Short mmCIF file of C-alpha atoms in Angstrom, two decimals:
data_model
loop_
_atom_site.label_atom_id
_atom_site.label_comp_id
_atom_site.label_asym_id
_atom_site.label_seq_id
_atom_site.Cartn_x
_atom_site.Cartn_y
_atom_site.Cartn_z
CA UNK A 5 -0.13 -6.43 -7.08
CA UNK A 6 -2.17 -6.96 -3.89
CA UNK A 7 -1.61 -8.98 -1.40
CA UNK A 8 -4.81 -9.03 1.19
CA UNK A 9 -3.13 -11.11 3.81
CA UNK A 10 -2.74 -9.52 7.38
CA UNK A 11 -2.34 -10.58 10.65
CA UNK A 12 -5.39 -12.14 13.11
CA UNK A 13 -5.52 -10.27 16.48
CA UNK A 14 -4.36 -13.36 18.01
CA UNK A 15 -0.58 -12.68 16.33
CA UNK A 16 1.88 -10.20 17.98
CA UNK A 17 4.93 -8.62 16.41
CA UNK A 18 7.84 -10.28 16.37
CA UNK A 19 11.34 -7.83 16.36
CA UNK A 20 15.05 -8.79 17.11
CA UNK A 21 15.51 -7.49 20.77
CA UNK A 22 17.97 -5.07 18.85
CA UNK A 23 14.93 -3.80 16.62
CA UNK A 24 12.74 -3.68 19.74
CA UNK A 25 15.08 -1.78 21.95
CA UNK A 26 15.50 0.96 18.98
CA UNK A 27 11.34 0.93 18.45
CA UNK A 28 10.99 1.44 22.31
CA UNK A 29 13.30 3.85 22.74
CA UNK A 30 11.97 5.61 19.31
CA UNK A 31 8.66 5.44 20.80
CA UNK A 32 9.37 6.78 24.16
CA UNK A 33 11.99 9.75 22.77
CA UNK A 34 8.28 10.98 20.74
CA UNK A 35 6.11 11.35 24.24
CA UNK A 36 8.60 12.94 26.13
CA UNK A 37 9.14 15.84 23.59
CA UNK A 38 5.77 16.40 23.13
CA UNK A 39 4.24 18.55 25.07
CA UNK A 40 0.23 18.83 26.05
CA UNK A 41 0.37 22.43 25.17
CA UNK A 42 1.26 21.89 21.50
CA UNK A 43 4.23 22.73 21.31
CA UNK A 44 7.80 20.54 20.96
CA UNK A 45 11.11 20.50 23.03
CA UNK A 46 13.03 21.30 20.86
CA UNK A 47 16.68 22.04 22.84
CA UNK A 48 15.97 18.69 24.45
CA UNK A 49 15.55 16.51 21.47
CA UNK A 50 18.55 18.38 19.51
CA UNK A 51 20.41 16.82 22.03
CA UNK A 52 19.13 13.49 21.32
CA UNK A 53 18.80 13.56 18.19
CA UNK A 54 21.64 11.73 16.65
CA UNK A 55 23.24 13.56 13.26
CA UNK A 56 25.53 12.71 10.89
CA UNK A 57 27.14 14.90 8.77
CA UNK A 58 27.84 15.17 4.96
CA UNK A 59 30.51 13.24 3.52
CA UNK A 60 32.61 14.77 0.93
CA UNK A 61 35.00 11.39 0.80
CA UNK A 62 32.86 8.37 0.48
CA UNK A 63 31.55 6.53 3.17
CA UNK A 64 30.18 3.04 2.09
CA UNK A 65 30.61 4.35 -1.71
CA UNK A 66 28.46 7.07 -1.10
CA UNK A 67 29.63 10.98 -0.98
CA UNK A 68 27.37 13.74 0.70
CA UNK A 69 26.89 17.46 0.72
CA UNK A 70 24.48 19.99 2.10
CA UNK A 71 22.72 22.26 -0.58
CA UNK A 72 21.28 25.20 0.50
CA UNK A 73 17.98 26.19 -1.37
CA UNK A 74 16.37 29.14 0.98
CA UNK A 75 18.52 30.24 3.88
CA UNK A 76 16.21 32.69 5.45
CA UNK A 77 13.40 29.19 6.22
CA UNK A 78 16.55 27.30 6.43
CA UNK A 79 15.40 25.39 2.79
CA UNK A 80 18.04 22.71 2.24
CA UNK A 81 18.92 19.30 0.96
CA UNK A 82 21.76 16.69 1.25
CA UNK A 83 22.60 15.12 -1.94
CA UNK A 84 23.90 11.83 -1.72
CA UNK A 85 26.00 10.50 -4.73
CA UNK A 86 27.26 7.07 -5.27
CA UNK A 87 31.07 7.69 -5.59
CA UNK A 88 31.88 4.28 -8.54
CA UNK A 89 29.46 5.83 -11.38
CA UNK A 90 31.29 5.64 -14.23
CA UNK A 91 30.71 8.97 -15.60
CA UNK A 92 31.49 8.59 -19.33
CA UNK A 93 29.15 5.48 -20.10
CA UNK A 94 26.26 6.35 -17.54
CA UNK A 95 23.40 8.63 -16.32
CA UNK A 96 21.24 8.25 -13.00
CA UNK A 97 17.72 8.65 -12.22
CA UNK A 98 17.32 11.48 -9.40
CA UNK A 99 15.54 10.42 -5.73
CA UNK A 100 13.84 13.10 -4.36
CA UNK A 101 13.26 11.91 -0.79
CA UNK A 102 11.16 13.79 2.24
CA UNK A 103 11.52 11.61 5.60
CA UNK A 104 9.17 10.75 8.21
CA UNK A 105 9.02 11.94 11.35
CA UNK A 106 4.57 13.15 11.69
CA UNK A 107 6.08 16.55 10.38
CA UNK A 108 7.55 17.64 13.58
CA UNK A 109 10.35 15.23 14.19
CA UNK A 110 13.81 14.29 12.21
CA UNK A 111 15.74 16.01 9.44
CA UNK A 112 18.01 14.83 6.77
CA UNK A 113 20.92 14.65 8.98
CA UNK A 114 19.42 12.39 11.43
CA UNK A 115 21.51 9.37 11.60
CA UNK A 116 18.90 6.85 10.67
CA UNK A 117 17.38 9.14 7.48
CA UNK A 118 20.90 9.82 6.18
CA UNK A 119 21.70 5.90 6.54
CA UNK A 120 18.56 4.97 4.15
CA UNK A 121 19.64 7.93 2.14
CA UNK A 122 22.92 6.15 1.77
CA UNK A 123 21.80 2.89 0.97
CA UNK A 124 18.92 3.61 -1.34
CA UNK A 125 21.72 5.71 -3.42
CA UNK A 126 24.58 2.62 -3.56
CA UNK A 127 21.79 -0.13 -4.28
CA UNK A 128 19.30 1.32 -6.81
CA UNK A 129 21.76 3.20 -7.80
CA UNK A 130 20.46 6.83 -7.73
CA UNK A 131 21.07 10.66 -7.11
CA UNK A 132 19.24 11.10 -3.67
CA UNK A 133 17.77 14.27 -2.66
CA UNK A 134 16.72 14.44 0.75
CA UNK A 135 14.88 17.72 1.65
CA UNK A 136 15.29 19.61 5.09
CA UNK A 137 11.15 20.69 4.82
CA UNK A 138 9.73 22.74 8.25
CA UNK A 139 8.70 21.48 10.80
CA UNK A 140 5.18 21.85 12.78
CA UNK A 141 3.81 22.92 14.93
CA UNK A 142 6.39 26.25 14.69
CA UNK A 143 5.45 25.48 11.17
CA UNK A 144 1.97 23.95 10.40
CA UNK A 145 -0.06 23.38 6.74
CA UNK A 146 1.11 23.73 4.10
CA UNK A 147 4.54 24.95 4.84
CA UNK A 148 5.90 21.58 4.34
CA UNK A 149 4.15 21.06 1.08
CA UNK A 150 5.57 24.63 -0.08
CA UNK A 151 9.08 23.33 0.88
CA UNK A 152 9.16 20.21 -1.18
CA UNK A 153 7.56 21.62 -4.44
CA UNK A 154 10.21 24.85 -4.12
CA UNK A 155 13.08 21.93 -4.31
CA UNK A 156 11.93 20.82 -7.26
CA UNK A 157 11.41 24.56 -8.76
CA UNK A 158 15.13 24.86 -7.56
CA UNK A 159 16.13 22.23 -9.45
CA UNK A 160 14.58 22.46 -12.72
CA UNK A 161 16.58 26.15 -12.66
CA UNK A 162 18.50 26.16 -15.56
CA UNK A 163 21.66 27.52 -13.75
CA UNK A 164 21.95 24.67 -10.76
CA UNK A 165 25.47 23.26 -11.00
CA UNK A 166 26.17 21.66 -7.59
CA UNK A 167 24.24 18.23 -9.23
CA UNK A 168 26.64 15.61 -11.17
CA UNK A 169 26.42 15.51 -14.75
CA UNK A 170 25.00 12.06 -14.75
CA UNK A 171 22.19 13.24 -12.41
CA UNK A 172 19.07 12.99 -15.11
CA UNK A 173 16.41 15.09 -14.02
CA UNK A 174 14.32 13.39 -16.74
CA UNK A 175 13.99 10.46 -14.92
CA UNK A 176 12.78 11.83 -11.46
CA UNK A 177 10.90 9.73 -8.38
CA UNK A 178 9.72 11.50 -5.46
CA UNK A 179 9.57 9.43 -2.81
CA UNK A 180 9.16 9.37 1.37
CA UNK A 181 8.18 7.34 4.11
CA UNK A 182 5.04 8.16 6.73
CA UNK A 183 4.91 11.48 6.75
CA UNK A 184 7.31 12.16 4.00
CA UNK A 185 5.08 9.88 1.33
CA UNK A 186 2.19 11.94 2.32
CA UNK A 187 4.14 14.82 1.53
CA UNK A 188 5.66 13.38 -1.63
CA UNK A 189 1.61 13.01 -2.38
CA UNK A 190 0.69 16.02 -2.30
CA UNK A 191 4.11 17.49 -3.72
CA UNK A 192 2.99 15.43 -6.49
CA UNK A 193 -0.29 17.00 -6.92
CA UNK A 194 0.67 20.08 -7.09
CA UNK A 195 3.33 19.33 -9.69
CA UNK A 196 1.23 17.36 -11.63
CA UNK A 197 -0.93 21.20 -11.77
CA UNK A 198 2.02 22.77 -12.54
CA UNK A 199 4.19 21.21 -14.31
CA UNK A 200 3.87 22.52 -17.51
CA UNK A 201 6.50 25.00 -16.31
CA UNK A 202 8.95 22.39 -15.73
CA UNK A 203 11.46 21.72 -18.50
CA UNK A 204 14.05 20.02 -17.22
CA UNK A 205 12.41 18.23 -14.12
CA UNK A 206 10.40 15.13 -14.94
CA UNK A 207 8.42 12.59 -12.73
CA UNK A 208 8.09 8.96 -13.61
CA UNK A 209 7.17 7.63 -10.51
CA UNK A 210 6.39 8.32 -6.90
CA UNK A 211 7.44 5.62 -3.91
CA UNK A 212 5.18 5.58 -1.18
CA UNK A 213 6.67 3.84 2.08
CA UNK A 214 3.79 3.51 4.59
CA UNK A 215 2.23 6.98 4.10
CA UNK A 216 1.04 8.76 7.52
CA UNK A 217 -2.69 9.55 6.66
CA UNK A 218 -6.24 10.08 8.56
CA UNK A 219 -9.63 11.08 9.00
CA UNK A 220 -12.06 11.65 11.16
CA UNK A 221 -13.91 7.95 11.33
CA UNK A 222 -11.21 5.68 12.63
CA UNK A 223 -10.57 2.47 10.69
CA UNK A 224 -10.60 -1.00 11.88
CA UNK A 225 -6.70 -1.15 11.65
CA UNK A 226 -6.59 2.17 14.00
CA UNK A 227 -8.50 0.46 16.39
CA UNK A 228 -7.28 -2.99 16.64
CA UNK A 229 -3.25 -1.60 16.63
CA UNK A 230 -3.94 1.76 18.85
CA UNK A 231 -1.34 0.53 20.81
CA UNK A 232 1.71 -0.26 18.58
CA UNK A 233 4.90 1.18 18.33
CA UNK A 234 5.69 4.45 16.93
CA UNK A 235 2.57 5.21 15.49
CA UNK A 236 -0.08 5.07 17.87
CA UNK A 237 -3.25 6.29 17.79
CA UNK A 238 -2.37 9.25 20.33
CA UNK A 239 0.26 10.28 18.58
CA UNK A 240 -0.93 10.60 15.45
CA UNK A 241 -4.06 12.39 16.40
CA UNK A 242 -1.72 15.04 18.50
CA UNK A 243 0.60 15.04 15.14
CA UNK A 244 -2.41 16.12 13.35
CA UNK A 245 -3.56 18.73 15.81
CA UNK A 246 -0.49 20.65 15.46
CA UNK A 247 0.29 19.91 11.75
CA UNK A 248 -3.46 21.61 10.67
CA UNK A 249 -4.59 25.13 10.35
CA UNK A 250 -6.17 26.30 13.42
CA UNK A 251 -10.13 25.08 12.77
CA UNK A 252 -9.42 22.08 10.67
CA UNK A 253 -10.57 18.16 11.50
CA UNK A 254 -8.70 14.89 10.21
CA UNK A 255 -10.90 14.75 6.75
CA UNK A 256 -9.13 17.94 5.68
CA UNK A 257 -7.44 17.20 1.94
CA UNK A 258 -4.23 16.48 3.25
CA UNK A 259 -4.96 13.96 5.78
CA UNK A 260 -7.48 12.08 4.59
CA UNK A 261 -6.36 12.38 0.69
CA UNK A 262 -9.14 9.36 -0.26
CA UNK A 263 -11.96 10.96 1.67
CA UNK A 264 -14.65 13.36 1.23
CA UNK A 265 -12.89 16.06 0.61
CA UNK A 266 -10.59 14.06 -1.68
CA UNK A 267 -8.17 16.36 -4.12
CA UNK A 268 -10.01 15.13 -8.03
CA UNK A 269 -6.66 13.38 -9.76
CA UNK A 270 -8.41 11.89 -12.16
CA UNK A 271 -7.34 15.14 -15.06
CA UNK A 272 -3.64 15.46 -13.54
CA UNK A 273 -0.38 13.50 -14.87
CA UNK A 274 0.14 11.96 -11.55
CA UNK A 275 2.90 9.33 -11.34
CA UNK A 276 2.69 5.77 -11.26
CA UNK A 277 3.02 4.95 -7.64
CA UNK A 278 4.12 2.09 -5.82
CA UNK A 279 2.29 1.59 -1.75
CA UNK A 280 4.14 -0.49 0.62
CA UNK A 281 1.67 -1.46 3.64
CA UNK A 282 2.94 -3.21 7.01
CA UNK A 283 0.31 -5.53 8.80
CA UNK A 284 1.15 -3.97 12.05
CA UNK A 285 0.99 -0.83 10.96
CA UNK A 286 -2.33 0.92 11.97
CA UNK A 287 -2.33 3.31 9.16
CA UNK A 288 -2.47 -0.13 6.82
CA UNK A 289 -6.54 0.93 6.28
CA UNK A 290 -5.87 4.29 4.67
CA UNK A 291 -3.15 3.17 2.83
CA UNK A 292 -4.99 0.81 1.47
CA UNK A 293 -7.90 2.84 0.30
CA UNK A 294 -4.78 5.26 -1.11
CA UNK A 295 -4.03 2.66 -3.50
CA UNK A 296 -7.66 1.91 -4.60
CA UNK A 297 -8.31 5.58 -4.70
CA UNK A 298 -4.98 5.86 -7.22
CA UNK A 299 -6.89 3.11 -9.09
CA UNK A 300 -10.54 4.61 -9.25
CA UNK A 301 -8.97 7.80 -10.38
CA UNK A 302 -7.64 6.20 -13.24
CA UNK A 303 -3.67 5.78 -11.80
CA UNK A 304 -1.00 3.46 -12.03
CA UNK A 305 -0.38 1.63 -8.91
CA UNK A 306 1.11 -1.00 -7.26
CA UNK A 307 0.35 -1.89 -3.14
CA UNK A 308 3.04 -4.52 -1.90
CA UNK A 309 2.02 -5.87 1.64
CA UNK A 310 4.57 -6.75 4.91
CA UNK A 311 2.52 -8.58 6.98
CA UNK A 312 4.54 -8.69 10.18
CA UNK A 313 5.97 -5.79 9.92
CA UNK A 314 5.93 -2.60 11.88
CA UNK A 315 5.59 1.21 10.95
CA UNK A 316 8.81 2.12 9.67
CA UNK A 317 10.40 -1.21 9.57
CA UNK A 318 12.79 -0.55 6.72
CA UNK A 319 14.68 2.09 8.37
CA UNK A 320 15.64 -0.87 10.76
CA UNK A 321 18.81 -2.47 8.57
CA UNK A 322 19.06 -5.67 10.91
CA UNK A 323 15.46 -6.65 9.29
CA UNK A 324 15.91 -8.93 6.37
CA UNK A 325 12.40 -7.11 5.00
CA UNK A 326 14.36 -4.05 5.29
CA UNK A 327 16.59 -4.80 2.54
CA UNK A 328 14.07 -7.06 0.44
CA UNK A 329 11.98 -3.07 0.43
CA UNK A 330 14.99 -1.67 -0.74
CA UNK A 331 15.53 -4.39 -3.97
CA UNK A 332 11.53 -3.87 -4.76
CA UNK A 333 12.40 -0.15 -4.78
CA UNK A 334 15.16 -0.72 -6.83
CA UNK A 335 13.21 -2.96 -9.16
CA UNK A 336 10.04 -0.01 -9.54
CA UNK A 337 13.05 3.03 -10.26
CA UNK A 338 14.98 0.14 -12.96
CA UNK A 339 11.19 -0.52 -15.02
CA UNK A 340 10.03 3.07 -14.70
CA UNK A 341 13.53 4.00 -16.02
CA UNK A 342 13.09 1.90 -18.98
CA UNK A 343 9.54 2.91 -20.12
CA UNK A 344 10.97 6.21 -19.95
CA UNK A 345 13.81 5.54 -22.18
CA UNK A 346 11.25 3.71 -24.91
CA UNK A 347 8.94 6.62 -25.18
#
């Protein structure tokens, strides 16, 4: 599905004044720790950046723990597992989720990542992974990248106990928002390579909330939003800068994934992937051309457009389209589930 309506130039985005106090502030928090050098405040912003911590008893009929993959590049996930699963009758499919954040910002404990954690385990409902990858700039290309695909290595290890038996690794999404679906992209691609060597770890699907792309030549949507909230068109390109080896432009593989120097796909297993697109979002180009890429190469995919919405809108609960992304999300895990179980 495609939906090719957008907003004219002549429309502004419309938020609660709650929603626009939190994008402001959000917006704001990401100058100030940036620095001009390159380089991120980082005692600063662990002051401000809000965390919640894991919740053995259930919190909204969720439970959470910390699982450490890698202690010595501090490798780790929370797992969050809906706490009314009725064990006996039922298994789940398995969420593993890489938040957003341009690779430098946020973590798995950050009160607004653990929240969507929470809810997309109680509402699909789902095992949720969410991975604690590096960070750039201390930590630049492809250290993220290495981070995700090791989580998966972890867990297709045949000795991993701290998952619930109804966890079904045979039914498993990867999934992330802005920089965190880019990542779960090219997580994908890797394990699409590799994945022979997986025997317990299968993916059916990949959910792709408002991936964080570029490139070089900047697209209509880049121009006509620079401005917005959260993602503007300085930010990202500083983002970049630091995220990239030393020498490298915005068309490198990673960034610009449909471009010129485009990964081929069209041989690998890559999951059937669902695109979600906001109309203010000035990213909405490449994401775009993500989805017809998946198409030309041969791929399953679906793009489902918000037209007055914002980068990173669902992580906003107050927004009724926050919770409609949530039941389409639910909707892609429940059919990809059940083509699994038929084949």
């Amino acid at each position: 599905m495609s939906a090719k309506n957008k907003p004219s130039d002549s429309h502004s985005l419309v938020l609660p004044w709650k929603t626009r106090i939190s994008v402001s502030a959000l917006s704001a928090a990401t100058d100030f720790f940036r620095r001009s050098d390159g380089t991120v405040n980082r005692h600063i912003l662990s002051l401000l950046d809000l965390k919640a911590s894991p919740n053995p008893n259930p919190v909204k009929g969720v439970k959470s723990s910390d699982i450490m993959v890698d202690p010595s590049r501090n490798l780790w996930f929370r797992l969050f597992v809906p706490a009314d699963t009725d064990t006996t009758t039922t298994s789940l499919p398995v969420v593993i989720f890489f938040h957003g954040g341009g690779f430098t910002f946020l973590s798995p404990s950050s009160f607004a990542y653990d929240a969507v954690c929470r809810r997309f385990a109680r509402k699909l409902p789902a095992v949720v992974i969410s991975v604690n990858y590096r960070l750039s700039p201390e930590h630049r290309y492809p250290s993220q990248y290495d981070d995700g695909f090791d989580v998966i290595q972890f867990l297709n290890g045949s000795e991993l106990k701290q998952l619930p038996d109804f966890a079904d690794l045979s039914k498993c999404f990867l999934a992330g928002d802005s920089a965190g679906a880019n990542l779960a992209h090219n997580v994908a691609i890797r394990a699409s390579r590799e994945g022979s060597q997986f025997q317990v770890v299968k993916i059916i699907g990949l959910i792709s909330i408002q991936p964080f792309f570029g490139g070089e030549e900047r697209t209509d949507s880049e121009i006509r939003l620079r401005k917005v909230p959260i993602v503007s068109l300085e930010r990202a390109d500083w983002l970049w800068k630091v995220f990239l080896p030393q020498g490298s432009d915005k068309d490198h593989e990673a960034v610009n994934v449909s471009g010129p120097k485009a990964v081929d796909i069209s041989g690998l297993e890559y999951p059937e992937t669902v695109v979600f697109v906001g109309g203010f979002d000035p990213l909405q180009d490449r994401q775009r051309s993500y989805y017809e890429w998946l198409k030309k190469s041969g791929k399953q995919a679906r793009l489902i457009e918000y037209p007055n919405m914002m980068h990173a809108f669902y992580v906003f609960p107050e927004l009724p389209e926050s919770s409609q992304l949530i039941a389409q999300v639910k909707d892609f895990v429940s059919h990809k589930c059940k083509t699994s179980n038929s084949q």
